[in-house]
Every structure is written in C-alpha cells, then in structure tokens.
Amino acid sequence: GREVLGIIQSINREKQTWNFIGFYDDNLTDELINGYPVLGKIDELNQVEEQLQVIIAIGNPKIKEIIKNKIVNPKIEFPNLIHPSVEIYSDDNVVLGKGIVIAANSVLTVNIEVSDFVYINTATVIAHDTKIGRYSMIMPTVSISAGGVIGEKVYIGNGTKIDYSINIKDNSKIKAGSILTQ
C-alpha cells in the first residue's frame, strides 16, 4: 500500500489527479500509514455509498484475488495506476485490464496484453507479444522477452529473466534471480 501511495504521489506531482484519502485493511485499525488513516476493513468498504476508486495493493496473487472477490460494493471502481516514468510504446496495441499497477521506469513495448489486477513493479521490461494473466505479481527488474505467456496468479521474483516464448502455468512462483529459457 505504501508503494502504491508513492506512485499516486508521483502522478500528482506531474498533474493533480488523485485525492488519496487512506487505506482499508482487515489487519490494521486506528493507525496512520505514512500519515494517512486506516479507514476500515472490507466490511466498511462494502458499505461506502459514494463512488470510490480502490487499488488492491498486496503482493500475494492468491490473496489479492480473495480480497477482490470480497469487495462486492457496486460503487467501487478499480482504476489503473501508471507511474509517469513508465514507457508504453503503443496505446493502440498494449491492452490493459483494470486494477493494474505499473511502477516507475517500466517499459512495455507493443502487442502486449495485461489482464486485471496485475502489479508490474519497478524497472520491469516486457517485450512484444507477451500476455500476462490476472492477479499476477511481477517484482522489480524482471525482463520478459517476446511471446511469453504468464498465467494467472503467477509470482515472478526480483530480477528474473524470461527468454523468448516461455509459458508459465497458473499459480506458479518463480524465485528471484531465476533465468527461464528453452
């Protein structure tokens, strides 16, 4: 959550876009996180009566899906957060789902599909014709070469290098520093 707040603050430095009001967390109450309050738990979030945009900021793909499925309030929307330093080569053929976070200095080239609730962390490079499944978590400095297919709820550790046309099955966990090649 704190990193997502940092992305929001970076976006707002470029152009005031977001009015960040606080965090919802089932494990914390009556605390300040980086100066912002914990507003409640998922139960309170489901009772919000005004439109509210929410980012699910948790790194564990399976837990992220569980949390998303508990949010049933139709007033909740899930925007994408893209750090201002991110380079997306083509808005015409890079397809982004909803609830996606793309952190600083990442690059997405062309003909890429990123499904809902994916988190692409700092300085990640994703090359052409790559598909990334829902809820996947890509940690900093990952490099995915052309034509890869990343399944749903995949966790890819820091610094992993994925060579051309590698397919990763749903629910996989790739350890930091791994090199995947054919």
GROMACS .gro file of C-alpha atoms in nm, residues 49-129:
model
   81
   49GLU     CA    1  -2.223   0.495  -0.053
   50GLU     CA    2  -2.027   0.718  -0.291
   51GLN     CA    3  -1.817   0.623  -0.594
   52LEU     CA    4  -1.472   0.526  -0.473
   53GLN     CA    5  -1.166   0.414  -0.667
   54VAL     CA    6  -0.963   0.142  -0.498
   55ILE     CA    7  -0.632  -0.026  -0.571
   56ILE     CA    8  -0.575  -0.367  -0.415
   57ALA     CA    9  -0.216  -0.325  -0.302
   58ILE     CA   10  -0.099  -0.666  -0.191
   59GLY     CA   11   0.179  -0.874  -0.342
   60ASN     CA   12   0.044  -1.226  -0.294
   61PRO     CA   13  -0.158  -1.305  -0.609
   62LYS     CA   14  -0.387  -1.560  -0.442
   63ILE     CA   15  -0.468  -1.326  -0.150
   64LYS     CA   16  -0.527  -1.040  -0.394
   65GLU     CA   17  -0.792  -1.249  -0.573
   66ILE     CA   18  -0.957  -1.341  -0.241
   67ILE     CA   19  -0.971  -0.973  -0.140
   68LYS     CA   20  -1.112  -0.869  -0.479
   69ASN     CA   21  -1.387  -1.131  -0.451
   70LYS     CA   22  -1.484  -0.997  -0.106
   71ILE     CA   23  -1.537  -0.646  -0.245
   72VAL     CA   24  -1.895  -0.657  -0.367
   73ASN     CA   25  -1.992  -0.289  -0.344
   74PRO     CA   26  -2.104  -0.169  -0.693
   75LYS     CA   27  -1.980   0.182  -0.602
   76ILE     CA   28  -1.620   0.059  -0.602
   77GLU     CA   29  -1.415   0.103  -0.919
   78PHE     CA   30  -1.069  -0.033  -0.988
   79PRO     CA   31  -0.857   0.214  -1.189
   80ASN     CA   32  -0.513   0.157  -1.333
   81LEU     CA   33  -0.218   0.338  -1.176
   82ILE     CA   34   0.073   0.400  -1.407
   83HIS     CA   35   0.380   0.586  -1.281
   84PRO     CA   36   0.466   0.888  -1.500
   85SER     CA   37   0.806   0.740  -1.592
   86VAL     CA   38   0.654   0.426  -1.747
   87GLU     CA   39   0.711   0.391  -2.120
   88ILE     CA   40   0.431   0.223  -2.317
   89TYR     CA   41   0.531   0.220  -2.682
   90SER     CA   42   0.183   0.197  -2.827
   91ASP     CA   43  -0.153   0.285  -2.679
   92ASP     CA   44  -0.308   0.119  -2.986
   93ASN     CA   45  -0.193  -0.234  -2.915
   94VAL     CA   46  -0.098  -0.258  -2.549
   95VAL     CA   47  -0.418  -0.377  -2.384
   96LEU     CA   48  -0.458  -0.317  -2.011
   97GLY     CA   49  -0.732  -0.466  -1.795
   98LYS     CA   50  -0.848  -0.295  -1.474
   99GLY     CA   51  -0.688  -0.253  -1.134
  100ILE     CA   52  -0.337  -0.269  -1.280
  101VAL     CA   53  -0.038  -0.102  -1.118
  102ILE     CA   54   0.275  -0.027  -1.322
  103ALA     CA   55   0.563   0.112  -1.117
  104ALA     CA   56   0.845   0.352  -1.210
  105ASN     CA   57   1.079   0.303  -1.505
  106SER     CA   58   0.899   0.004  -1.651
  107VAL     CA   59   0.876  -0.045  -2.027
  108LEU     CA   60   0.602  -0.222  -2.222
  109THR     CA   61   0.673  -0.241  -2.594
  110VAL     CA   62   0.396  -0.346  -2.837
  111ASN     CA   63   0.122  -0.607  -2.877
  112ILE     CA   64   0.103  -0.684  -2.506
  113GLU     CA   65  -0.200  -0.791  -2.303
  114VAL     CA   66  -0.203  -0.734  -1.928
  115SER     CA   67  -0.511  -0.877  -1.753
  116ASP     CA   68  -0.694  -0.741  -1.448
  117PHE     CA   69  -0.521  -0.675  -1.114
  118VAL     CA   70  -0.164  -0.733  -1.231
  119TYR     CA   71   0.115  -0.549  -1.048
  120ILE     CA   72   0.424  -0.471  -1.258
  121ASN     CA   73   0.693  -0.348  -1.023
  122THR     CA   74   0.981  -0.105  -1.076
  123ALA     CA   75   1.212  -0.123  -1.379
  124THR     CA   76   1.043  -0.419  -1.545
  125VAL     CA   77   1.073  -0.468  -1.920
  126ILE     CA   78   0.802  -0.654  -2.111
  127ALA     CA   79   0.862  -0.719  -2.481
  128HIS     CA   80   0.619  -0.765  -2.769
  129ASP     CA   81   0.353  -1.034  -2.791
   0.00000   0.00000   0.00000
